Tab-separated table of C-alpha atoms in Angstrom:
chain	number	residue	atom	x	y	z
A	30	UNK	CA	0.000	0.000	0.000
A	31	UNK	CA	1.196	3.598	-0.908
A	32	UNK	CA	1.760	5.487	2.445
A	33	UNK	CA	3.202	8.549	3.841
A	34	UNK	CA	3.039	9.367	7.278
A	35	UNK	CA	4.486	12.655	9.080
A	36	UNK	CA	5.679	12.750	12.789
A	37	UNK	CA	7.538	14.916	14.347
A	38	UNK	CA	4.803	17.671	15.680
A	39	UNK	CA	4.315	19.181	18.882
A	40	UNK	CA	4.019	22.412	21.341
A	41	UNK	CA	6.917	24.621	20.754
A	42	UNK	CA	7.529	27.993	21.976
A	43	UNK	CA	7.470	31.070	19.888
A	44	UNK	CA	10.839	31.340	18.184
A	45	UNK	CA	11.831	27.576	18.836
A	46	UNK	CA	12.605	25.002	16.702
A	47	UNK	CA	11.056	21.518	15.412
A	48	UNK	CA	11.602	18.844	12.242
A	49	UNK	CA	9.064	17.289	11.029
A	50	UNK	CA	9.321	14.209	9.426
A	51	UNK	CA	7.234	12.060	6.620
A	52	UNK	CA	8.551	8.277	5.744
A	53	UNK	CA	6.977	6.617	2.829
A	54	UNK	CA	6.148	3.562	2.164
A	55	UNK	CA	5.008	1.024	-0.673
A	56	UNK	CA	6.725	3.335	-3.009
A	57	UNK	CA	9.928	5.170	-3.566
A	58	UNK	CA	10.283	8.522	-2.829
A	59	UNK	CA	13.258	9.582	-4.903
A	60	UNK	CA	11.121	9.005	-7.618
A	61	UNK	CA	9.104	12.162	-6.975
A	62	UNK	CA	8.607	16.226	-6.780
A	63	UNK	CA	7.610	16.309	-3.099
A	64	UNK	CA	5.626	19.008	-1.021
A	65	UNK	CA	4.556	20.111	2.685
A	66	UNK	CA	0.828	21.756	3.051
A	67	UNK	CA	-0.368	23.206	6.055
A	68	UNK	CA	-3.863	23.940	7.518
A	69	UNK	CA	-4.396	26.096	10.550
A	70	UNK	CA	-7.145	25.126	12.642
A	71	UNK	CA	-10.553	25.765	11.217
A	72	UNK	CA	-8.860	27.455	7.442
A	73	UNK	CA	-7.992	26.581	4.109
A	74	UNK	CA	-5.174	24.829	2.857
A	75	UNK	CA	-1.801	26.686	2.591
A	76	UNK	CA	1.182	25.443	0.294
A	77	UNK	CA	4.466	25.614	2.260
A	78	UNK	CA	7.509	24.295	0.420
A	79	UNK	CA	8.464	21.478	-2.318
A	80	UNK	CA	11.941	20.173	-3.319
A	81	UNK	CA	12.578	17.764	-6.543
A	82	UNK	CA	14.261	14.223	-6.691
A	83	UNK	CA	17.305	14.946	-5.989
A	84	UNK	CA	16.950	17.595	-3.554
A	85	UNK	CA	18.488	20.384	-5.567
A	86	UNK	CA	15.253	22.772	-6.593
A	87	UNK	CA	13.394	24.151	-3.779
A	88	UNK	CA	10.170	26.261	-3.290
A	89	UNK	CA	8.987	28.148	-0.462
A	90	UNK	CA	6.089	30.501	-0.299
A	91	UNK	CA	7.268	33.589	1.127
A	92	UNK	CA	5.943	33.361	4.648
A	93	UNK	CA	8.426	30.458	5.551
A	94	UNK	CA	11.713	31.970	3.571
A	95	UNK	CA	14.617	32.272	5.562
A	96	UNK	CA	12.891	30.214	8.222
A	97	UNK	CA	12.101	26.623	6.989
A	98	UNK	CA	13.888	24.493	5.168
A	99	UNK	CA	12.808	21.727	3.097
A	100	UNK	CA	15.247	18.848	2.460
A	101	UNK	CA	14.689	14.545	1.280
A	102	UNK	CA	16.996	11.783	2.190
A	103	UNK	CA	16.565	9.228	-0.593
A	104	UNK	CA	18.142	6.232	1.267
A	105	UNK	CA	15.797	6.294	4.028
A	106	UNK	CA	12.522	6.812	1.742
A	107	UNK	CA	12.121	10.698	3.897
A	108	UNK	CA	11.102	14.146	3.549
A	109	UNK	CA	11.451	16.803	6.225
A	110	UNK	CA	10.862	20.203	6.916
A	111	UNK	CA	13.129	22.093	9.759
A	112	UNK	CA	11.195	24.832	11.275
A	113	UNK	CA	13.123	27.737	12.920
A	114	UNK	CA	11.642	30.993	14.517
A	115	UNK	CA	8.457	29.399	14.911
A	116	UNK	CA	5.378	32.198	15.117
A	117	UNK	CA	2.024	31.738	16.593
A	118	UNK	CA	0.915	32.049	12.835
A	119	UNK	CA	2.865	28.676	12.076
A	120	UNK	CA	0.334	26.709	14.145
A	121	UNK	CA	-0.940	24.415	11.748
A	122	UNK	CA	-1.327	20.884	10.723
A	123	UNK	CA	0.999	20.044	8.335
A	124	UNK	CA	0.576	17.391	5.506
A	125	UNK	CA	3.330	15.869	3.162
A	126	UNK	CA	2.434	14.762	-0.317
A	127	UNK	CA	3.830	14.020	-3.165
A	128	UNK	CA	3.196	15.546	-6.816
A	129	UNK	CA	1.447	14.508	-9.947
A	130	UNK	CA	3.731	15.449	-12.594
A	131	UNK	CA	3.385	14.519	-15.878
A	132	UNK	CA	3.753	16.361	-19.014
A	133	UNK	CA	3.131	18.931	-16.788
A	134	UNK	CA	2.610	19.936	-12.786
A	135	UNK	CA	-0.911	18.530	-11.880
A	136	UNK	CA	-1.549	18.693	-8.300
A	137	UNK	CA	-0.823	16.393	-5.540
A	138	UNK	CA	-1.789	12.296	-4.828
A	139	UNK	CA	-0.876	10.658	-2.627
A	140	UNK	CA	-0.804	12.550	0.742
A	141	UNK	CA	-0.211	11.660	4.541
A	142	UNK	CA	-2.279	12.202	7.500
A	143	UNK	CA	-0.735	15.007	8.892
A	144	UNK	CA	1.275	15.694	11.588
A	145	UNK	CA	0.230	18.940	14.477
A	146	UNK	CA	2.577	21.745	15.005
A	147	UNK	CA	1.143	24.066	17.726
A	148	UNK	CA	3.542	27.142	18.723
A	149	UNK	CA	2.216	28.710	21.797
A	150	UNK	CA	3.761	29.857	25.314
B	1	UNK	CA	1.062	35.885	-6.217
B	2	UNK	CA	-2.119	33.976	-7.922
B	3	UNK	CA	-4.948	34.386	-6.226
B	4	UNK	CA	-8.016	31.697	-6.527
B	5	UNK	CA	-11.859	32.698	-5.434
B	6	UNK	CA	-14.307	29.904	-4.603
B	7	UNK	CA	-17.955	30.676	-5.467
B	8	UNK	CA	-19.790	30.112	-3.623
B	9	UNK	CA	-17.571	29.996	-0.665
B	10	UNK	CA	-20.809	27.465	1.062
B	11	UNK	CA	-23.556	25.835	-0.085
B	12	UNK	CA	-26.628	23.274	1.240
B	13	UNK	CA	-27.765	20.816	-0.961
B	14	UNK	CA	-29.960	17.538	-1.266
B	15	UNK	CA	-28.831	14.183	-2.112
B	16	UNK	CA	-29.269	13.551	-6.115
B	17	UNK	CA	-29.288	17.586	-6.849
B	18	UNK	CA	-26.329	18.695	-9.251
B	19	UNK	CA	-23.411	20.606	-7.764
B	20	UNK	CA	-21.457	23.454	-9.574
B	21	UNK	CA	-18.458	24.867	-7.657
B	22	UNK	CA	-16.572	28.199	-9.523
B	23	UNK	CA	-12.964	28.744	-8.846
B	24	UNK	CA	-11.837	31.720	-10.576
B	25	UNK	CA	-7.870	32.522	-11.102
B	26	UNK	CA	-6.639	36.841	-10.709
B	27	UNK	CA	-4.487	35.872	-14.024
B	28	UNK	CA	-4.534	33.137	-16.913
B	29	UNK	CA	-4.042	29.619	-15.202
B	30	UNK	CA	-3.839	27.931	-18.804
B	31	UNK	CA	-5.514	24.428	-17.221
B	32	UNK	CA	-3.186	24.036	-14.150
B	33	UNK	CA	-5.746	23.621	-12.206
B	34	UNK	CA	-6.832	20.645	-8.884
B	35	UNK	CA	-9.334	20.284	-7.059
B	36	UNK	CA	-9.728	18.349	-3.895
B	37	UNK	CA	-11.912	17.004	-1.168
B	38	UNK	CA	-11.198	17.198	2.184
B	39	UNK	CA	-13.624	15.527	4.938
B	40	UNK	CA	-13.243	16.878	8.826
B	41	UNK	CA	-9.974	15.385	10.268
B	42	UNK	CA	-9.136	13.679	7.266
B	43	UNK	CA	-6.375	14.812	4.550
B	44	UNK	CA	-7.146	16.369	1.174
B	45	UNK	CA	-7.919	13.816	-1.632
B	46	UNK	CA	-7.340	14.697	-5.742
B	47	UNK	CA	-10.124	14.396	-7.657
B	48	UNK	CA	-9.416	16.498	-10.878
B	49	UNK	CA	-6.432	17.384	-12.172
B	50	UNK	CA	-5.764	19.395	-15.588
B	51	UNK	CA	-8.517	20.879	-15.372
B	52	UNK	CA	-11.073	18.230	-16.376
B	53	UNK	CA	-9.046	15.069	-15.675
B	54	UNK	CA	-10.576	12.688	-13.600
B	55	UNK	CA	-8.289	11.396	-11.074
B	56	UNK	CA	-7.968	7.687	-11.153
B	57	UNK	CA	-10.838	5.809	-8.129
B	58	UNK	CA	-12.802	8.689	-8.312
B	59	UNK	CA	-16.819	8.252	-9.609
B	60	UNK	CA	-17.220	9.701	-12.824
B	61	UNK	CA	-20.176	11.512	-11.429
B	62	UNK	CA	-16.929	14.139	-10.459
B	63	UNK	CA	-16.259	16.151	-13.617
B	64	UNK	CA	-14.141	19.557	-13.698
B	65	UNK	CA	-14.150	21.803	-16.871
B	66	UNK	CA	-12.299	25.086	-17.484
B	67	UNK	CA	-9.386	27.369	-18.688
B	68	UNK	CA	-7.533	30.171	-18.159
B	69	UNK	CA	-9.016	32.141	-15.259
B	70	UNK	CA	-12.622	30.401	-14.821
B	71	UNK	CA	-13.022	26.818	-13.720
B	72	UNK	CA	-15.703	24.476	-12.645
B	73	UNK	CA	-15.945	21.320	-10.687
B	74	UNK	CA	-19.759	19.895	-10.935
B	75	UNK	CA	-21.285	16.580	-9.334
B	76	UNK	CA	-24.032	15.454	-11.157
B	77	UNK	CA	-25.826	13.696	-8.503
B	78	UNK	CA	-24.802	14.404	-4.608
B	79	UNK	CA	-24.379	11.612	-2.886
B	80	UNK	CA	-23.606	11.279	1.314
B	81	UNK	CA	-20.274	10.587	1.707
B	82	UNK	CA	-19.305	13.957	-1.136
B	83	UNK	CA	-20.556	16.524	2.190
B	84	UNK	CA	-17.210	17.820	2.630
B	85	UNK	CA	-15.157	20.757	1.913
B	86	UNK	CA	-13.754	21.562	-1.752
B	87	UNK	CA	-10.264	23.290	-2.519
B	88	UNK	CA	-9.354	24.061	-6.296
B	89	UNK	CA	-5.211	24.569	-6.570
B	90	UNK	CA	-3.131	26.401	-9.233
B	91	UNK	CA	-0.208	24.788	-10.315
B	92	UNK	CA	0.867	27.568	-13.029
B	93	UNK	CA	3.624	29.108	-11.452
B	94	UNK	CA	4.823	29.822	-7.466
B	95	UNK	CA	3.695	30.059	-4.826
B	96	UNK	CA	1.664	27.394	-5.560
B	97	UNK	CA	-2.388	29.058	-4.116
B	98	UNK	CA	-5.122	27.188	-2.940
B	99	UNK	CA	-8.731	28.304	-2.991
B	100	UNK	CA	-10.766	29.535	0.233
B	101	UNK	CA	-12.814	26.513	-0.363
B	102	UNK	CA	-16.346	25.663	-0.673
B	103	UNK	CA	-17.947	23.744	2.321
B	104	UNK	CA	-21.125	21.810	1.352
B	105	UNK	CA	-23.533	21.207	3.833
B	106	UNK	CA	-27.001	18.770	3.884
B	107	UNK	CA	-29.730	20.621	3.352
C-alpha cells in the first residue's frame, strides 16, 4: 500500500525550533517532486515548500523563507521540513504529499495524515 | 502571487441535486488547475487534475471543466459521503495558491 506518514509535531515555543518528518512507504520517494501543506485550525489549505528528486530545486512561499527548510533523504525513503523561529501564525497541521507530474505539474496524490505543530507559550 | 476565489464559498444541498463549484484565477491559469476534497480530520484527496481530468478511483459523477481564469468542478448527482469541503489549486507558477474553499452542507 502507498503510504506517507508525518511525525515529528508538537508544542513549541514562539521562536523555537522543530523537524518534522514524513517516511513513505510502498513506493519510492526519490522518484518524486515532493511538497509540505499546512492547515491552521478551522482554514484553508496553505502550500508551504516542495523540493525535486534529488533535492536540488526548492520552493517556499514567502511566509516560511529564511525560516524553513525543506530537504529529502533518498536512502531512508524521507522528507522533512526544519522549522526555525516558529510564530504563533505557524500553528498548523501540516501534511506531506507528493506531486502529480506529468507532461506537466498537476496537483498532488498521494498525501499523509498530517502531523500537528502548535507554537504557543 | 495567484490568487483563486471559490464561489460560492458554502452551499446546502440535497442528495441527487447537481453541484457546480466556480474557482476563478486573478491571471490566466492555462488548465493548471486541482481540485480536492477534504472531509473533517481527514487529509485532502485529488479528484481532478488538468482541469477536467478525472483522477484515477474517483466516480465519474466528479467532472471539472475550465481554462484560463474560470473553472468548474460539478457533481451530477450528490451523494452522502461527497458533504465535505472543496479546494481548487493552481499549479501555473509559485507560490503554488489554494482556494478559500467551498464547504457543502445537507440541506
Amino acid at each position: 500500500e502507498v503510504q506517507l506518514v508525518e511525525s515529528g509535531g508538537g508544542l513549541v515555543q514562539p521562536g523555537g525550533s522543530l523537524r518534522v518528518s514524513c517516511a513513505a512507504s510502498g513506493f519510492t520517494l526519490s522518484s518524486y517532486w515532493m511538497s509540505w501543506v499546512r492547515q491552521a485550525p478551522g482554514k484553508g489549505l496553505e502550500w508551504v515548500a516542495n523540493i525535486n528528486q534529488d533535492g536540488r530545486e526548492k520552493h517556499y512561499v514567502d511566509s516560511v523563507k529564511g525560516r524553513f527548510t525543506i530537504s529529502r533523504d533518498n536512502a531512508k525513503n524521507s522528507l522533512y521540513l526544519q522549522m526555525n523561529s516558529l510564530r504563533a501564525e505557524d500553528t498548523a497541521v501540516y501534511y506531506c504529499a507528493s506531486e502529480l507530474r506529468l507532461w506537466g505539474f498537476f496537483g498532488m496524490d498521494v498525501w499523509g495524515q498530517g502531523t500537528t505543530v502548535t507554537v504557543s507559550s | 502571487d495567484i490568487q483563486l476565489t471559490h464561489s460560492p464559498s458554502f452551499l446546502s444541498a440535497s442528495v441527487g441535486d447537481r453541484v457546480t463549484i466556480t474557482c476563478r484565477a486573478s491571471q490566466g491559469i492555462s488548465s493548471y488547475l486541482a481540485w480536492y476534497q477534504q472531509k473533517p480530520g481527514k487529509a485532502p484527496k485529488l479528484l481532478i487534475y488538468a482541469a477536467s481530468t478525472l483522477q484515477s478511483g474517483v466516480p465519474s459523477r466528479f467532472s471539472g471543466s475550465g481554462s484560463g481564469t474560470e473553472f468548474t468542478l460539478t457533481i451530477s448527482s450528490l451523494q452522502p459521503e461527497d458533504f465535505a469541503t472543496y479546494y481548487c489549486q493552481q499549479l501555473n507558477s509559485y507560490p503554488l495558491t489554494f482556494g478559500g474553499g467551498t464547504k457543502v452542507e445537507i440541506k
